[in-house]
mmCIF file of N, CA, C and O in Angstrom:
data_model
loop_
_atom_site.group_PDB
_atom_site.id
_atom_site.type_symbol
_atom_site.label_atom_id
_atom_site.label_comp_id
_atom_site.label_asym_id
_atom_site.label_seq_id
_atom_site.Cartn_x
_atom_site.Cartn_y
_atom_site.Cartn_z
ATOM 1 N N UNK E 1 -112.481 -85.235 89.149
ATOM 2 C CA UNK E 1 -111.458 -86.831 88.417
ATOM 3 C C UNK E 1 -112.449 -87.490 88.129
ATOM 4 O O UNK E 1 -113.448 -88.442 88.945
ATOM 5 N N UNK E 2 -111.978 -87.805 87.041
ATOM 6 C CA UNK E 2 -112.689 -89.367 86.077
ATOM 7 C C UNK E 2 -112.276 -90.417 86.365
ATOM 8 O O UNK E 2 -110.778 -90.432 86.964
ATOM 9 N N UNK E 3 -113.161 -91.503 86.980
ATOM 10 C CA UNK E 3 -112.668 -92.800 87.368
ATOM 11 C C UNK E 3 -112.052 -93.503 85.845
ATOM 12 O O UNK E 3 -111.814 -94.481 86.577
ATOM 13 N N UNK E 4 -112.736 -93.318 85.141
ATOM 14 C CA UNK E 4 -111.987 -93.912 83.843
ATOM 15 C C UNK E 4 -110.697 -93.482 83.185
ATOM 16 O O UNK E 4 -109.995 -92.767 83.495
ATOM 17 N N UNK E 5 -110.399 -94.816 82.857
ATOM 18 C CA UNK E 5 -108.966 -94.596 82.430
ATOM 19 C C UNK E 5 -108.953 -93.602 80.624
ATOM 20 O O UNK E 5 -109.519 -93.377 80.127
ATOM 21 N N UNK E 6 -107.520 -93.302 80.657
ATOM 22 C CA UNK E 6 -108.146 -92.600 79.353
ATOM 23 C C UNK E 6 -107.406 -93.225 78.000
ATOM 24 O O UNK E 6 -108.059 -93.001 76.926
ATOM 25 N N UNK E 7 -107.087 -94.811 78.376
ATOM 26 C CA UNK E 7 -107.211 -95.534 77.360
ATOM 27 C C UNK E 7 -107.502 -96.962 77.874
ATOM 28 O O UNK E 7 -106.861 -97.622 79.038
ATOM 29 N N UNK E 8 -108.959 -97.558 77.882
ATOM 30 C CA UNK E 8 -109.534 -98.794 78.255
ATOM 31 C C UNK E 8 -108.169 -99.798 77.871
ATOM 32 O O UNK E 8 -107.044 -99.768 77.114
ATOM 33 N N UNK E 9 -108.448 -101.157 78.486
ATOM 34 C CA UNK E 9 -107.156 -101.618 78.464
ATOM 35 C C UNK E 9 -108.285 -103.038 77.680
ATOM 36 O O UNK E 9 -109.015 -103.217 78.119
ATOM 37 N N UNK E 10 -107.576 -103.685 76.308
ATOM 38 C CA UNK E 10 -108.250 -104.802 76.401
ATOM 39 C C UNK E 10 -108.132 -106.369 76.186
ATOM 40 O O UNK E 10 -106.110 -106.304 75.452
ATOM 41 N N UNK E 11 -108.569 -107.216 76.610
ATOM 42 C CA UNK E 11 -107.364 -108.827 76.835
ATOM 43 C C UNK E 11 -108.505 -109.584 76.367
ATOM 44 O O UNK E 11 -109.148 -109.783 76.041
ATOM 45 N N UNK E 12 -107.145 -109.838 75.559
ATOM 46 C CA UNK E 12 -107.915 -111.387 74.884
ATOM 47 C C UNK E 12 -108.186 -112.523 75.754
ATOM 48 O O UNK E 12 -107.012 -113.149 76.154
ATOM 49 N N UNK E 13 -108.944 -113.072 76.661
ATOM 50 C CA UNK E 13 -109.146 -113.782 77.951
ATOM 51 C C UNK E 13 -109.867 -115.209 76.726
ATOM 52 O O UNK E 13 -111.192 -115.679 77.091
ATOM 53 N N UNK E 14 -108.922 -116.589 76.469
ATOM 54 C CA UNK E 14 -109.504 -117.476 75.902
ATOM 55 C C UNK E 14 -110.432 -117.307 74.702
ATOM 56 O O UNK E 14 -111.664 -117.678 74.749
ATOM 57 N N UNK E 15 -110.402 -116.156 73.603
ATOM 58 C CA UNK E 15 -111.039 -115.630 72.695
ATOM 59 C C UNK E 15 -112.102 -114.474 72.893
ATOM 60 O O UNK E 15 -112.880 -114.015 72.273
ATOM 61 N N UNK E 16 -112.088 -114.338 74.288
ATOM 62 C CA UNK E 16 -113.381 -113.483 74.772
ATOM 63 C C UNK E 16 -112.671 -112.062 74.770
ATOM 64 O O UNK E 16 -111.820 -111.920 75.690
ATOM 65 N N UNK E 17 -112.821 -110.949 73.731
ATOM 66 C CA UNK E 17 -111.693 -109.636 74.218
ATOM 67 C C UNK E 17 -112.878 -109.161 75.397
ATOM 68 O O UNK E 17 -114.094 -108.588 75.354
ATOM 69 N N UNK E 18 -112.126 -108.601 76.208
ATOM 70 C CA UNK E 18 -112.679 -107.918 77.792
ATOM 71 C C UNK E 18 -112.245 -106.579 77.350
ATOM 72 O O UNK E 18 -110.683 -106.309 77.621
ATOM 73 N N UNK E 19 -113.271 -105.388 77.938
ATOM 74 C CA UNK E 19 -112.434 -103.929 78.159
ATOM 75 C C UNK E 19 -112.251 -103.677 79.023
ATOM 76 O O UNK E 19 -113.439 -103.882 79.455
ATOM 77 N N UNK E 20 -111.322 -103.687 80.035
ATOM 78 C CA UNK E 20 -111.449 -102.664 81.453
ATOM 79 C C UNK E 20 -111.368 -101.481 80.731
ATOM 80 O O UNK E 20 -109.999 -100.939 80.613
ATOM 81 N N UNK E 21 -112.179 -100.525 81.464
ATOM 82 C CA UNK E 21 -112.050 -99.147 81.651
ATOM 83 C C UNK E 21 -111.691 -98.424 82.473
ATOM 84 O O UNK E 21 -111.286 -97.005 82.760
ATOM 85 N N UNK E 22 -111.440 -99.268 83.653
ATOM 86 C CA UNK E 22 -111.678 -98.487 85.360
ATOM 87 C C UNK E 22 -111.433 -99.219 86.378
ATOM 88 O O UNK E 22 -110.782 -100.614 86.328
ATOM 89 N N UNK E 23 -110.581 -98.977 87.405
ATOM 90 C CA UNK E 23 -110.099 -99.309 88.463
ATOM 91 C C UNK E 23 -110.438 -100.333 88.792
ATOM 92 O O UNK E 23 -110.546 -101.771 89.410
ATOM 93 N N UNK E 24 -112.060 -100.732 88.940
ATOM 94 C CA UNK E 24 -113.172 -101.297 89.617
ATOM 95 C C UNK E 24 -113.232 -102.240 88.675
ATOM 96 O O UNK E 24 -113.511 -103.220 88.885
ATOM 97 N N UNK E 25 -113.102 -101.953 87.424
ATOM 98 C CA UNK E 25 -113.640 -103.308 86.664
ATOM 99 C C UNK E 25 -112.310 -104.032 86.470
ATOM 100 O O UNK E 25 -112.146 -105.275 86.198
ATOM 101 N N UNK E 26 -111.021 -103.439 86.836
ATOM 102 C CA UNK E 26 -109.675 -104.262 86.511
ATOM 103 C C UNK E 26 -110.008 -104.925 87.646
ATOM 104 O O UNK E 26 -109.608 -106.637 87.867
ATOM 105 N N UNK E 27 -110.379 -104.714 89.260
ATOM 106 C CA UNK E 27 -110.879 -105.307 90.035
ATOM 107 C C UNK E 27 -111.265 -106.918 90.271
ATOM 108 O O UNK E 27 -111.015 -107.762 90.694
ATOM 109 N N UNK E 28 -112.655 -105.954 89.232
ATOM 110 C CA UNK E 28 -113.772 -107.007 89.163
ATOM 111 C C UNK E 28 -112.915 -108.876 88.290
ATOM 112 O O UNK E 28 -113.033 -109.446 88.581
ATOM 113 N N UNK E 29 -112.456 -108.153 87.365
ATOM 114 C CA UNK E 29 -111.537 -108.940 86.185
ATOM 115 C C UNK E 29 -110.591 -109.941 86.659
ATOM 116 O O UNK E 29 -110.205 -110.773 86.687
ATOM 117 N N UNK E 30 -109.561 -109.137 88.029
ATOM 118 C CA UNK E 30 -108.673 -109.986 88.420
ATOM 119 C C UNK E 30 -108.991 -110.922 90.098
ATOM 120 O O UNK E 30 -108.717 -112.126 90.128
ATOM 121 N N UNK E 31 -110.730 -110.192 90.327
ATOM 122 C CA UNK E 31 -110.788 -111.430 91.120
ATOM 123 C C UNK E 31 -111.040 -112.877 90.440
ATOM 124 O O UNK E 31 -111.339 -113.845 90.986
ATOM 125 N N UNK E 32 -110.797 -112.669 89.385
ATOM 126 C CA UNK E 32 -111.572 -113.663 88.444
ATOM 127 C C UNK E 32 -110.345 -114.728 87.441
ATOM 128 O O UNK E 32 -111.066 -115.826 86.837
ATOM 129 N N UNK E 33 -109.039 -114.186 87.836
ATOM 130 C CA UNK E 33 -107.959 -114.987 87.030
ATOM 131 C C UNK E 33 -106.926 -115.340 88.016
ATOM 132 O O UNK E 33 -107.051 -115.559 89.214
ATOM 133 N N UNK E 34 -106.064 -115.906 87.829
ATOM 134 C CA UNK E 34 -105.411 -116.729 88.229
ATOM 135 C C UNK E 34 -104.049 -115.853 88.817
ATOM 136 O O UNK E 34 -103.597 -114.910 88.603
ATOM 137 N N UNK E 35 -103.975 -116.494 90.565
ATOM 138 C CA UNK E 35 -102.921 -115.333 90.935
ATOM 139 C C UNK E 35 -101.497 -115.441 90.821
ATOM 140 O O UNK E 35 -101.152 -116.662 90.763
ATOM 141 N N UNK E 36 -100.853 -114.650 90.891
ATOM 142 C CA UNK E 36 -99.639 -114.238 90.868
ATOM 143 C C UNK E 36 -98.459 -113.466 90.958
ATOM 144 O O UNK E 36 -99.437 -112.049 91.953
ATOM 145 N N UNK E 37 -97.312 -112.948 91.567
ATOM 146 C CA UNK E 37 -96.530 -111.795 92.047
ATOM 147 C C UNK E 37 -97.216 -110.922 91.176
ATOM 148 O O UNK E 37 -97.722 -109.537 91.821
ATOM 149 N N UNK E 38 -97.148 -110.408 90.084
ATOM 150 C CA UNK E 38 -98.060 -109.853 89.324
ATOM 151 C C UNK E 38 -99.676 -109.105 88.884
ATOM 152 O O UNK E 38 -99.723 -108.104 89.560
ATOM 153 N N UNK E 39 -100.142 -110.401 89.520
ATOM 154 C CA UNK E 39 -101.713 -110.353 90.249
ATOM 155 C C UNK E 39 -101.228 -109.400 91.487
ATOM 156 O O UNK E 39 -102.371 -108.616 91.695
ATOM 157 N N UNK E 40 -100.774 -109.537 92.418
ATOM 158 C CA UNK E 40 -100.949 -109.259 93.949
ATOM 159 C C UNK E 40 -100.469 -107.745 93.270
ATOM 160 O O UNK E 40 -101.307 -106.906 94.158
ATOM 161 N N UNK E 41 -99.455 -107.114 92.977
ATOM 162 C CA UNK E 41 -99.261 -105.736 92.035
ATOM 163 C C UNK E 41 -100.261 -104.930 92.147
ATOM 164 O O UNK E 41 -100.357 -104.038 92.458
ATOM 165 N N UNK E 42 -100.614 -105.634 91.100
ATOM 166 C CA UNK E 42 -101.889 -105.202 90.265
ATOM 167 C C UNK E 42 -102.892 -104.628 91.180
ATOM 168 O O UNK E 42 -103.929 -103.436 91.580
ATOM 169 N N UNK E 43 -103.243 -105.736 92.147
ATOM 170 C CA UNK E 43 -104.287 -105.932 93.326
ATOM 171 C C UNK E 43 -104.158 -104.643 94.325
ATOM 172 O O UNK E 43 -104.708 -103.421 94.147
ATOM 173 N N UNK E 44 -102.633 -104.504 94.533
ATOM 174 C CA UNK E 44 -102.263 -103.410 95.377
ATOM 175 C C UNK E 44 -102.663 -102.614 94.656
ATOM 176 O O UNK E 44 -103.608 -101.402 95.088
ATOM 177 N N UNK E 45 -101.872 -101.859 93.112
ATOM 178 C CA UNK E 45 -102.256 -101.101 93.013
ATOM 179 C C UNK E 45 -104.178 -100.704 92.386
ATOM 180 O O UNK E 45 -104.325 -99.240 92.426
ATOM 181 N N UNK E 46 -104.990 -101.604 92.569
ATOM 182 C CA UNK E 46 -105.591 -100.973 92.017
ATOM 183 C C UNK E 46 -106.683 -100.884 93.367
ATOM 184 O O UNK E 46 -107.257 -99.450 93.203
ATOM 185 N N UNK E 47 -106.165 -101.367 94.385
ATOM 186 C CA UNK E 47 -107.292 -100.634 95.604
ATOM 187 C C UNK E 47 -106.341 -99.354 95.912
ATOM 188 O O UNK E 47 -107.201 -98.413 96.244
ATOM 189 N N UNK E 48 -105.112 -99.143 95.718
ATOM 190 C CA UNK E 48 -104.740 -97.765 95.829
ATOM 191 C C UNK E 48 -104.984 -96.479 95.545
ATOM 192 O O UNK E 48 -105.886 -95.790 95.837
ATOM 193 N N UNK E 49 -105.518 -97.237 94.250
ATOM 194 C CA UNK E 49 -106.188 -96.438 93.051
ATOM 195 C C UNK E 49 -107.314 -95.732 93.527
ATOM 196 O O UNK E 49 -107.894 -94.632 93.396
ATOM 197 N N UNK E 50 -108.024 -96.838 93.782
ATOM 198 C CA UNK E 50 -109.243 -97.101 94.435
ATOM 199 C C UNK E 50 -109.715 -96.012 95.851
ATOM 200 O O UNK E 50 -110.445 -95.609 95.891
ATOM 201 N N UNK E 51 -109.095 -95.897 96.344
ATOM 202 C CA UNK E 51 -108.916 -95.136 97.898
ATOM 203 C C UNK E 51 -108.272 -93.622 97.386
ATOM 204 O O UNK E 51 -108.355 -93.154 98.225
ATOM 205 N N UNK E 52 -108.157 -93.485 96.450
ATOM 206 C CA UNK E 52 -107.448 -92.019 95.945
ATOM 207 C C UNK E 52 -105.910 -91.940 96.600
ATOM 208 O O UNK E 52 -105.363 -90.814 96.206
ATOM 209 N N UNK E 53 -105.283 -92.979 96.660
ATOM 210 C CA UNK E 53 -103.668 -93.009 96.910
ATOM 211 C C UNK E 53 -102.611 -92.907 96.090
ATOM 212 O O UNK E 53 -101.704 -92.375 95.545
ATOM 213 N N UNK E 54 -103.225 -93.364 94.654
ATOM 214 C CA UNK E 54 -102.083 -93.329 93.430
ATOM 215 C C UNK E 54 -103.016 -92.925 92.092
ATOM 216 O O UNK E 54 -103.994 -93.016 92.545
ATOM 217 N N UNK E 55 -102.126 -92.481 91.313
ATOM 218 C CA UNK E 55 -102.959 -92.319 89.984
ATOM 219 C C UNK E 55 -103.676 -93.136 89.471
ATOM 220 O O UNK E 55 -103.036 -94.563 89.511
ATOM 221 N N UNK E 56 -104.842 -93.303 88.825
ATOM 222 C CA UNK E 56 -105.240 -94.489 87.949
ATOM 223 C C UNK E 56 -104.810 -95.682 87.084
ATOM 224 O O UNK E 56 -104.576 -96.215 87.016
ATOM 225 N N UNK E 57 -103.644 -94.121 86.562
ATOM 226 C CA UNK E 57 -102.849 -94.771 85.237
ATOM 227 C C UNK E 57 -102.182 -95.962 85.736
ATOM 228 O O UNK E 57 -101.648 -96.356 85.489
ATOM 229 N N UNK E 58 -101.344 -95.703 87.129
ATOM 230 C CA UNK E 58 -100.567 -96.831 87.852
ATOM 231 C C UNK E 58 -101.111 -97.690 88.150
ATOM 232 O O UNK E 58 -100.480 -98.875 87.676
ATOM 233 N N UNK E 59 -102.626 -97.852 88.300
ATOM 234 C CA UNK E 59 -103.280 -99.149 88.513
ATOM 235 C C UNK E 59 -103.404 -100.205 86.862
ATOM 236 O O UNK E 59 -102.719 -101.402 86.651
ATOM 237 N N UNK E 60 -103.494 -98.662 86.073
ATOM 238 C CA UNK E 60 -103.662 -99.479 84.613
ATOM 239 C C UNK E 60 -102.347 -99.757 84.037
ATOM 240 O O UNK E 60 -102.030 -101.393 83.317
ATOM 241 N N UNK E 61 -101.248 -99.563 84.361
ATOM 242 C CA UNK E 61 -99.681 -100.049 84.260
ATOM 243 C C UNK E 61 -100.013 -101.355 84.803
ATOM 244 O O UNK E 61 -99.434 -102.306 84.407
ATOM 245 N N UNK E 62 -100.302 -101.637 85.635
ATOM 246 C CA UNK E 62 -99.835 -102.832 86.397
ATOM 247 C C UNK E 62 -100.923 -103.941 86.412
ATOM 248 O O UNK E 62 -100.301 -104.870 86.078
ATOM 249 N N UNK E 63 -102.299 -103.675 85.704
ATOM 250 C CA UNK E 63 -102.728 -104.571 85.170
ATOM 251 C C UNK E 63 -102.351 -104.756 84.189
ATOM 252 O O UNK E 63 -102.009 -106.421 83.331
ATOM 253 N N UNK E 64 -101.857 -104.639 82.844
ATOM 254 C CA UNK E 64 -100.990 -104.398 81.583
ATOM 255 C C UNK E 64 -99.770 -105.580 82.171
ATOM 256 O O UNK E 64 -99.514 -106.384 81.908
ATOM 257 N N UNK E 65 -99.029 -104.958 83.211
ATOM 258 C CA UNK E 65 -97.850 -105.939 83.426
ATOM 259 C C UNK E 65 -98.450 -107.736 84.461
ATOM 260 O O UNK E 65 -98.067 -108.313 83.821
ATOM 261 N N UNK E 66 -99.308 -107.521 85.121
ATOM 262 C CA UNK E 66 -100.636 -108.731 85.130
ATOM 263 C C UNK E 66 -100.847 -109.597 84.749
ATOM 264 O O UNK E 66 -100.844 -110.986 84.268
ATOM 265 N N UNK E 67 -101.402 -109.151 83.229
ATOM 266 C CA UNK E 67 -102.042 -109.860 81.850
ATOM 267 C C UNK E 67 -101.195 -109.737 80.688
ATOM 268 O O UNK E 67 -101.646 -110.912 80.211
ATOM 269 N N UNK E 68 -99.693 -109.227 80.729
ATOM 270 C CA UNK E 68 -99.083 -109.856 79.911
ATOM 271 C C UNK E 68 -97.996 -111.082 80.422
ATOM 272 O O UNK E 68 -97.629 -111.470 81.852
#
């Protein structure tokens, strides 16, 4: 099973476009962003996906919710 997401997430962070294509990249990004309830959900989902307990796509969706 591939760790890459079927569709990368592209985020605009103060004019810098960041492309995130894996759960590991999402966790690195989240380490440097402001925490919120949506951040907590995204962190938890990325951790679960990294451990193989949920699908990577669920982690991707949680990251999208946290970013918006």
